[in-house]
Coordinates of C-alpha atoms and ligand atoms in Angstrom, one line a residue:
M20 CA -6.5 -54.8 -72.7
A21 CA -5.4 -57.5 -70.3
K22 CA -3.9 -60.5 -71.9
A23 CA -6.0 -63.5 -70.9
Q24 CA -4.5 -67.0 -71.1
K25 CA -6.9 -67.9 -73.9
K26 CA -6.1 -70.4 -76.6
K27 CA -5.7 -68.4 -79.8
D28 CA -8.4 -69.1 -82.3
T29 CA -6.5 -69.5 -85.5
T30 CA -9.6 -70.1 -87.6
P31 CA -10.0 -67.2 -89.9
V32 CA -13.4 -65.6 -89.8
G33 CA -15.5 -63.5 -92.2
D34 CA -14.5 -63.0 -95.8
Q35 CA -10.8 -62.8 -95.0
P36 CA -9.0 -64.6 -97.8
I37 CA -7.0 -67.7 -96.8
A38 CA -3.9 -68.7 -98.7
F39 CA -3.7 -72.2 -100.2
A40 CA -1.0 -74.4 -98.9
A41 CA 2.1 -74.1 -101.2
E42 CA 1.8 -77.6 -102.6
I43 CA -1.9 -77.1 -103.4
S44 CA -1.1 -73.8 -105.2
K45 CA 1.2 -75.9 -107.3
V46 CA -1.5 -78.5 -108.0
L47 CA -3.9 -75.7 -109.0
H48 CA -1.3 -74.1 -111.3
L49 CA -0.9 -77.5 -113.0
M50 CA -4.6 -78.0 -113.3
I51 CA -5.1 -74.6 -114.9
H52 CA -2.1 -74.5 -117.2
S53 CA -1.2 -77.9 -118.3
L54 CA -3.5 -80.8 -117.4
Y55 CA -6.5 -79.8 -119.6
T56 CA -6.2 -82.4 -122.4
N57 CA -8.6 -84.7 -120.7
K58 CA -10.8 -82.2 -118.9
D59 CA -13.8 -84.5 -118.8
I60 CA -12.4 -86.2 -115.7
F61 CA -13.3 -83.3 -113.4
L62 CA -16.8 -84.5 -113.5
R63 CA -15.8 -88.0 -112.5
E64 CA -13.8 -86.6 -109.6
L65 CA -16.6 -84.4 -108.3
I66 CA -19.2 -87.2 -108.6
S67 CA -16.8 -89.5 -106.9
N68 CA -16.6 -87.0 -104.0
A69 CA -20.4 -86.6 -103.9
S70 CA -20.7 -90.4 -103.7
D71 CA -18.1 -90.6 -100.9
A72 CA -20.1 -87.9 -99.0
C73 CA -23.3 -89.9 -99.3
D74 CA -21.4 -93.1 -98.2
K75 CA -20.1 -91.2 -95.2
L76 CA -23.5 -90.0 -94.1
R77 CA -25.2 -93.3 -94.6
Y78 CA -22.5 -94.9 -92.3
M79 CA -22.9 -92.2 -89.6
A80 CA -26.7 -92.5 -89.8
L81 CA -26.4 -96.1 -88.8
T82 CA -25.7 -95.0 -85.2
D83 CA -27.5 -91.6 -85.4
N84 CA -30.5 -91.6 -87.7
N85 CA -31.3 -88.0 -86.8
L86 CA -28.5 -87.0 -89.2
M87 CA -30.7 -87.9 -92.1
E88 CA -33.0 -85.0 -91.1
G89 CA -36.0 -86.8 -92.7
D90 CA -34.2 -86.8 -96.1
A91 CA -32.8 -90.3 -96.3
E92 CA -32.8 -90.7 -100.1
L93 CA -29.2 -90.0 -100.8
K94 CA -28.6 -88.8 -104.3
I95 CA -26.5 -86.6 -106.7
T96 CA -28.0 -84.0 -108.9
L97 CA -26.4 -82.2 -111.9
S98 CA -27.8 -79.0 -113.2
S99 CA -26.5 -76.5 -115.8
D100 CA -27.4 -73.0 -116.7
E101 CA -26.4 -71.9 -120.2
Q102 CA -27.1 -68.3 -119.6
A103 CA -24.9 -68.1 -116.5
N104 CA -22.4 -70.6 -117.9
T105 CA -22.5 -72.7 -114.8
L106 CA -22.6 -76.4 -114.0
S107 CA -23.5 -77.5 -110.5
I108 CA -23.0 -80.8 -108.8
T109 CA -25.2 -81.3 -105.7
D110 CA -25.3 -84.1 -103.1
N111 CA -27.3 -84.5 -100.0
G112 CA -24.4 -86.3 -98.2
V113 CA -22.5 -85.5 -95.1
G114 CA -21.5 -81.9 -96.1
M115 CA -18.7 -79.8 -94.5
N116 CA -18.5 -77.2 -91.8
R117 CA -16.0 -74.3 -91.7
D118 CA -13.1 -76.4 -90.3
D119 CA -13.7 -79.2 -92.8
L120 CA -13.7 -76.7 -95.7
I121 CA -10.5 -75.1 -94.6
E122 CA -8.8 -78.4 -94.0
S123 CA -10.1 -80.4 -96.9
L124 CA -10.1 -77.7 -99.6
G125 CA -7.0 -75.7 -99.4
T126 CA -4.7 -75.6 -96.4
I127 CA -3.6 -79.2 -95.7
A128 CA -1.8 -81.0 -98.5
R129 CA -2.3 -84.7 -98.3
S130 CA 0.5 -87.1 -98.0
G131 CA -0.2 -88.0 -101.6
T132 CA 0.3 -84.5 -102.9
M133 CA 4.1 -84.7 -103.1
E134 CA 3.9 -88.1 -104.6
F135 CA 1.6 -86.6 -107.2
F136 CA 4.4 -84.3 -108.3
N137 CA 7.0 -87.0 -108.2
N138 CA 4.9 -89.1 -110.6
L139 CA 4.3 -86.4 -113.1
S140 CA 5.7 -87.4 -116.5
G141 CA 5.1 -84.2 -118.5
D142 CA 2.6 -86.0 -120.7
S143 CA -0.5 -84.2 -119.8
K144 CA -2.9 -86.9 -120.7
K145 CA -1.0 -89.4 -118.5
D146 CA -0.6 -86.9 -115.7
A147 CA -4.3 -86.0 -115.7
S148 CA -5.1 -89.6 -115.0
L149 CA -3.1 -89.4 -111.8
I150 CA -5.3 -86.8 -110.3
G151 CA -7.7 -89.1 -108.4
Q152 CA -5.0 -91.4 -107.2
F153 CA -3.3 -88.8 -105.0
G154 CA -6.3 -87.2 -103.4
V155 CA -6.3 -84.0 -105.4
G156 CA -9.5 -84.7 -107.3
F157 CA -11.4 -81.6 -106.1
Y158 CA -8.9 -79.3 -107.6
S159 CA -9.6 -80.6 -111.1
S160 CA -12.6 -78.4 -111.1
F161 CA -10.2 -75.6 -112.0
M162 CA -9.4 -77.3 -115.3
V163 CA -12.9 -76.2 -116.5
A164 CA -13.8 -73.3 -114.2
D165 CA -12.3 -69.9 -113.5
K166 CA -14.4 -69.6 -110.3
V167 CA -15.7 -72.4 -108.0
E168 CA -18.2 -72.0 -105.2
V169 CA -18.9 -74.7 -102.6
H170 CA -22.2 -74.3 -100.8
T171 CA -22.4 -76.7 -98.0
R172 CA -23.9 -77.6 -94.6
K173 CA -22.8 -80.5 -92.5
A174 CA -25.3 -83.1 -91.4
G175 CA -26.6 -82.3 -87.9
E176 CA -25.2 -78.7 -87.8
A177 CA -27.2 -75.5 -88.3
E178 CA -24.8 -73.2 -90.1
G179 CA -24.1 -73.4 -93.8
Y180 CA -20.9 -72.1 -95.5
I181 CA -19.8 -70.9 -98.9
W182 CA -16.2 -71.6 -100.0
E183 CA -15.1 -69.6 -103.0
S184 CA -12.0 -69.4 -105.1
D185 CA -10.6 -68.5 -108.5
G186 CA -7.8 -71.0 -108.0
Q187 CA -5.2 -68.2 -107.9
G188 CA -3.6 -68.6 -104.5
E189 CA -6.4 -67.8 -102.1
F190 CA -9.9 -68.8 -101.1
T191 CA -12.6 -67.4 -98.8
V192 CA -15.1 -69.1 -96.5
K193 CA -18.2 -67.2 -95.3
V194 CA -21.4 -68.1 -93.6
A195 CA -24.2 -68.8 -96.0
E196 CA -27.2 -66.6 -95.6
G197 CA -30.7 -68.2 -95.4
E198 CA -31.3 -71.9 -95.3
Q199 CA -28.6 -74.1 -96.7
P200 CA -29.8 -77.7 -97.4
R201 CA -27.7 -80.6 -95.9
G202 CA -24.9 -81.7 -98.2
T203 CA -22.9 -79.9 -100.8
T204 CA -23.4 -78.0 -104.1
I205 CA -20.3 -77.3 -106.2
I206 CA -21.0 -74.5 -108.6
L207 CA -18.5 -74.3 -111.5
Y208 CA -18.3 -71.0 -113.4
L209 CA -17.1 -72.4 -116.6
R210 CA -14.1 -71.0 -118.5
D211 CA -14.7 -69.7 -122.0
D212 CA -13.0 -72.8 -123.4
S213 CA -15.2 -75.1 -121.4
K214 CA -18.7 -73.9 -122.1
E215 CA -19.5 -77.3 -123.6
Y216 CA -20.2 -78.6 -120.1
T217 CA -23.5 -76.7 -119.9
D218 CA -24.7 -79.1 -122.7
K219 CA -26.9 -81.8 -121.1
F220 CA -26.1 -84.4 -123.7
R221 CA -22.4 -83.9 -123.3
V222 CA -22.7 -84.2 -119.5
R223 CA -24.8 -87.2 -119.7
H224 CA -22.3 -88.8 -122.0
I225 CA -19.5 -88.2 -119.5
V226 CA -21.6 -89.7 -116.7
N227 CA -22.3 -92.8 -118.7
T228 CA -18.7 -93.2 -119.6
Y229 CA -17.1 -92.6 -116.2
S230 CA -19.7 -92.8 -113.5
D231 CA -22.4 -95.3 -114.4
H232 CA -21.4 -97.7 -111.6
I233 CA -21.9 -95.1 -108.8
S234 CA -24.4 -96.7 -106.4
F235 CA -26.4 -93.6 -105.7
P236 CA -28.8 -92.3 -108.3
I237 CA -27.5 -89.4 -110.4
Y238 CA -30.2 -87.0 -111.7
Q239 CA -30.0 -84.4 -114.3
Q240 CA -32.2 -81.4 -114.1
T241 CA -34.0 -80.7 -117.3
E242 CA -36.9 -78.4 -118.2
E243 CA -39.2 -81.3 -117.6
G244 CA -37.9 -82.1 -114.2
E245 CA -35.3 -84.5 -112.9
E246 CA -34.2 -87.5 -114.9
A247 CA -32.1 -90.4 -113.6
I248 CA -29.1 -90.9 -115.8
N249 CA -27.3 -93.9 -114.2
E250 CA -28.3 -97.3 -113.0
G251 CA -28.0 -96.2 -109.4
S252 CA -27.4 -99.7 -108.0
A253 CA -24.1 -101.1 -106.7
L254 CA -22.2 -102.7 -109.6
W255 CA -21.1 -105.8 -107.6
V256 CA -24.6 -106.9 -106.9
R257 CA -25.5 -106.9 -110.6
P258 CA -25.2 -110.3 -112.4
K259 CA -21.9 -110.8 -114.1
S260 CA -23.6 -111.3 -117.4
E261 CA -25.0 -107.8 -117.3
I262 CA -21.7 -106.1 -116.7
S263 CA -19.5 -105.0 -119.6
D264 CA -15.7 -104.9 -119.6
E265 CA -15.9 -101.1 -119.7
Q266 CA -18.1 -101.0 -116.6
Y267 CA -15.7 -103.2 -114.7
Q268 CA -12.9 -101.0 -115.9
E269 CA -14.6 -97.7 -114.8
F270 CA -15.4 -99.2 -111.5
Y271 CA -11.8 -100.3 -111.1
H272 CA -10.7 -96.7 -111.8
H273 CA -13.3 -95.5 -109.2
V274 CA -12.2 -97.8 -106.4
S275 CA -8.4 -97.8 -107.2
H276 CA -8.0 -94.2 -108.4
S277 CA -5.5 -95.8 -110.7
P278 CA -5.4 -95.1 -114.5
D279 CA -4.4 -98.6 -115.7
E280 CA -6.5 -101.6 -116.8
P281 CA -7.0 -104.2 -114.1
W282 CA -4.7 -107.2 -114.7
M283 CA -7.3 -109.5 -113.2
V284 CA -11.0 -109.1 -112.2
L285 CA -12.4 -111.4 -109.4
H286 CA -16.2 -111.1 -109.1
N287 CA -17.8 -113.8 -107.0
K288 CA -20.6 -114.4 -104.6
A289 CA -19.8 -116.7 -101.7
E290 CA -22.7 -118.6 -100.3
G291 CA -22.3 -121.1 -97.5
V292 CA -20.8 -120.8 -94.0
I293 CA -20.1 -117.1 -94.7
E294 CA -21.9 -115.0 -97.3
Y295 CA -20.3 -112.2 -99.1
T296 CA -19.8 -110.7 -102.6
N297 CA -16.4 -109.7 -103.8
L298 CA -15.5 -107.5 -106.7
L299 CA -11.7 -107.4 -106.5
F300 CA -9.0 -106.3 -109.0
I301 CA -5.4 -106.9 -109.3
P302 CA -3.8 -103.8 -110.9
S303 CA -1.4 -104.0 -113.8
I304 CA 0.8 -101.3 -112.3
K305 CA 2.3 -100.9 -108.8
P306 CA 0.4 -98.6 -106.5
F307 CA 2.7 -95.8 -105.3
D308 CA 2.5 -96.8 -101.6
L309 CA 2.9 -100.5 -102.0
F310 CA 6.1 -100.7 -100.0
H311 CA 5.2 -98.1 -97.4
P312 CA 5.9 -99.5 -93.9
E313 CA 2.3 -99.4 -92.8
R314 CA 1.4 -102.0 -95.5
R315 CA -2.0 -100.4 -96.0
R316 CA -4.8 -102.5 -97.4
R317 CA -7.3 -100.7 -99.5
V318 CA -10.2 -103.0 -100.1
K319 CA -13.5 -101.4 -99.1
L320 CA -15.8 -103.2 -96.7
Y321 CA -19.5 -102.9 -97.2
V322 CA -22.2 -104.5 -95.1
K323 CA -25.4 -105.2 -97.0
R324 CA -24.4 -102.5 -99.5
V325 CA -23.6 -99.9 -96.9
F326 CA -20.1 -98.6 -97.0
I327 CA -18.3 -99.2 -93.7
T328 CA -14.6 -98.6 -94.0
E329 CA -11.5 -98.9 -96.1
E330 CA -9.2 -98.5 -93.1
N331 CA -6.9 -101.3 -92.2
V332 CA -9.2 -104.0 -91.0
D333 CA -8.3 -107.7 -91.5
L334 CA -10.4 -108.1 -94.6
I335 CA -7.5 -109.3 -96.7
P336 CA -4.1 -110.4 -95.7
A337 CA -1.3 -107.7 -95.8
H338 CA 0.6 -109.8 -98.4
M339 CA -2.3 -109.3 -100.7
R340 CA -2.5 -105.5 -100.3
F341 CA -2.2 -105.1 -104.1
L342 CA -5.9 -106.0 -104.3
R343 CA -8.3 -103.2 -104.9
G344 CA -12.1 -103.3 -104.9
V345 CA -15.0 -104.1 -102.5
I346 CA -16.2 -106.9 -100.3
D347 CA -19.8 -106.8 -99.3
S348 CA -20.7 -109.0 -96.3
Q349 CA -24.1 -110.3 -95.5
D350 CA -23.1 -111.7 -92.1
L351 CA -21.9 -108.6 -90.2
P352 CA -24.5 -106.6 -88.4
L353 CA -25.3 -103.3 -90.0
N354 CA -24.8 -101.3 -86.8
I355 CA -21.2 -102.5 -86.5
S356 CA -18.7 -99.8 -85.5
R357 CA -15.3 -99.5 -87.1
E358 CA -13.8 -100.2 -83.7
T359 CA -15.4 -103.6 -83.2
L360 CA -14.0 -104.7 -86.6
Q361 CA -10.6 -105.3 -85.0
D362 CA -10.1 -109.0 -84.4
N363 CA -13.5 -109.9 -85.8
P364 CA -13.9 -113.6 -86.5
I365 CA -16.2 -113.1 -89.5
L366 CA -13.6 -110.8 -91.1
R367 CA -11.0 -113.4 -90.5
K368 CA -13.1 -116.0 -92.3
I369 CA -13.7 -113.7 -95.2
S370 CA -10.0 -113.0 -95.4
D371 CA -9.1 -116.7 -95.5
S372 CA -11.7 -117.4 -98.1
I373 CA -10.5 -114.5 -100.3
S374 CA -6.9 -115.6 -99.8
N375 CA -7.8 -119.1 -101.1
K376 CA -9.7 -117.7 -104.0
V377 CA -6.9 -115.3 -105.1
L378 CA -4.3 -118.0 -104.9
S379 CA -6.3 -120.5 -106.9
E380 CA -7.0 -117.9 -109.6
L381 CA -3.3 -117.0 -109.7
K382 CA -2.4 -120.7 -110.0
K383 CA -4.8 -121.1 -112.9
K384 CA -3.5 -118.0 -114.6
A385 CA 0.2 -119.0 -114.1
A386 CA -0.6 -122.4 -115.7
K387 CA -2.5 -120.9 -118.7
D388 CA -0.4 -117.9 -119.4
A389 CA 3.1 -117.9 -118.1
E390 CA 4.1 -114.7 -119.8
G391 CA 1.1 -112.8 -118.5
Y392 CA 1.8 -114.2 -115.1
A393 CA 5.3 -112.9 -115.2
A394 CA 4.0 -109.4 -115.4
F395 CA 2.0 -109.9 -112.2
W396 CA 5.0 -111.5 -110.5
E397 CA 7.2 -108.6 -111.5
N398 CA 4.8 -106.2 -109.8
F399 CA 3.6 -108.0 -106.8
G400 CA 5.7 -111.2 -106.3
A401 CA 7.8 -109.5 -103.5
V402 CA 4.6 -108.6 -101.7
L403 CA 3.0 -112.0 -102.0
K404 CA 6.2 -113.6 -100.7
E405 CA 5.8 -111.7 -97.5
G406 CA 3.0 -114.2 -96.9
L407 CA 5.7 -117.0 -96.6
C408 CA 7.0 -115.3 -93.5
E409 CA 3.7 -114.7 -91.9
A410 CA 1.4 -116.8 -89.8
T411 CA -0.9 -118.0 -92.6
T412 CA -2.4 -121.4 -93.3
N413 CA -1.7 -120.9 -97.0
K414 CA 2.1 -121.2 -97.3
E415 CA 2.0 -124.2 -99.5
K416 CA -0.4 -122.5 -101.9
I417 CA 1.7 -119.4 -101.9
L418 CA 4.7 -121.4 -102.8
E419 CA 2.9 -123.0 -105.7
V420 CA 2.5 -119.6 -107.3
C421 CA 6.0 -118.3 -106.5
R422 CA 8.3 -117.8 -109.4
F423 CA 12.1 -117.6 -109.4
H424 CA 15.0 -116.8 -111.7
S425 CA 17.0 -119.9 -112.6
T426 CA 20.1 -120.7 -114.5
D427 CA 18.1 -123.0 -116.7
S428 CA 16.5 -120.3 -118.9
D429 CA 15.7 -116.6 -119.1
N430 CA 12.1 -117.3 -118.1
L431 CA 10.9 -117.4 -114.5
T432 CA 10.4 -120.9 -113.1
G433 CA 8.2 -122.4 -110.4
L434 CA 9.1 -125.0 -107.8
D435 CA 7.1 -127.7 -109.6
D436 CA 8.9 -127.1 -112.9
Y437 CA 12.2 -127.1 -111.0
I438 CA 11.5 -130.4 -109.4
E439 CA 10.6 -131.9 -112.7
R440 CA 13.8 -130.7 -114.3
M441 CA 15.9 -131.6 -111.3
K442 CA 18.6 -134.2 -112.0
E443 CA 18.5 -137.3 -109.9
K444 CA 20.2 -137.1 -106.4
Ligands
ADP1852 P1 -10.2 -87.3 -102.0 O1 -11.5 -87.5 -102.6 O2 -9.2 -88.3 -102.6 O3 -10.1 -87.3 -100.5 P2 -10.4 -84.7 -103.2 O4 -9.4 -83.6 -103.6 O5 -11.3 -85.2 -104.3 O6 -9.6 -85.9 -102.5 O7 -11.3 -84.2 -102.0 C1 -10.7 -83.6 -100.8 C2 -11.7 -83.7 -99.6 O8 -12.7 -82.7 -99.7 C3 -12.4 -85.0 -99.5 O9 -11.7 -86.0 -98.8 C4 -13.6 -84.6 -98.6 O10 -13.2 -84.5 -97.2 C5 -13.8 -83.2 -99.1 N1 -14.9 -83.1 -100.0 C6 -14.8 -82.9 -101.4 N2 -16.0 -82.9 -102.0 C7 -17.0 -83.1 -101.0 C8 -18.4 -83.3 -100.9 N3 -19.1 -83.2 -102.1 N4 -19.0 -83.5 -99.7 C9 -18.2 -83.6 -98.6 N5 -16.9 -83.5 -98.6 C10 -16.2 -83.2 -99.7
MG1853 MG1 -12.0 -87.3 -104.5

């Protein structure tokens, strides 16, 4: 056979098993053998992925409505089968094709994967709470299942695929026979010690605990039909008085992927020259990549409740990159593309406004509770001080909330206090 100069197709075809990347095998081993003390979180992770998939499709459909294929009511459905011992999580979001499946679920370890290992403490409960943070959430399905199938079809594509694995080193991807609906169904074949997850009340309880804030409706299939089991509306648009501390906290876990309690919650609606709602959190622990050179900001931008991006747009200043949460703008056009968000004057205004708000809340907190403020300063003071070296209009205000060590006492001191104490001349 003549050797043609053809690019080699490295995509494995058919039922050929594909090996997991080495780091992922390690993650799987941990999931299966040691992180099962707080198993319930697998459902939070899978629902969070389903919600992300719906967000992605809704964003893509802004510019190409055909992708909705006449099925624009995005939703998540849970169904269980006690006979077969399975629990399924279905979404009609963006779905995955073969390449997506191979990349996302097995061969490419994220940059966070190594960090995940570095952060393991050996305390399985603590370690399980790290799962979402480092982008290994999907693999938590193996805490409760000894076999996982992913049936999926990508929006706008014809072919559906089935990914399958027992979490022991390999997986397979094959073409789905017959019609595969758009989106993804994850079928968990439950382990003997995890049969409880076929129990509808148990599942509903977990959803209420961890996933009530998800902005897409979550349905549970029952003998009588489908029943909605969450509120299904974006948390940040609900009135403050109707949101409990637990709901804020779960939402914080969802957006930050961080296991701690937020140090501060900022939930406001700005009405005036610019209109937006912010639900922002200051963490009580340092995110692992806080001092990475890219200085990534991770506040999510929504426009009229449609998720747009969490990439590095100028939504908040870099020296406030410890902030987590969402900002939902009323002023940006819905058909905005991520590219046109660079150097956008509306975003600049939102960023200035948020910056003022954060600094004034910090000032209040510092005045009211110096000790509590010291905890914030310990975590994020160095980041905030970067703002002093940057072109911002807020330097004075940043200085007001800066704290320093002094020879006067063991406590941190601010410039105002220092000036008060200062001896004459
Ligand atoms: P993360 O959610 O932090 O990206 P996960 O391990 O939870 O990490 O998921 C890995 C990737 O697999 C996701 O980023 C996504 O690309 C893909 N994925 C997982 N679940 C779904 C789903 N239901 N629909 C579409 N893609 C999914
Ligand atoms: Mg995830």
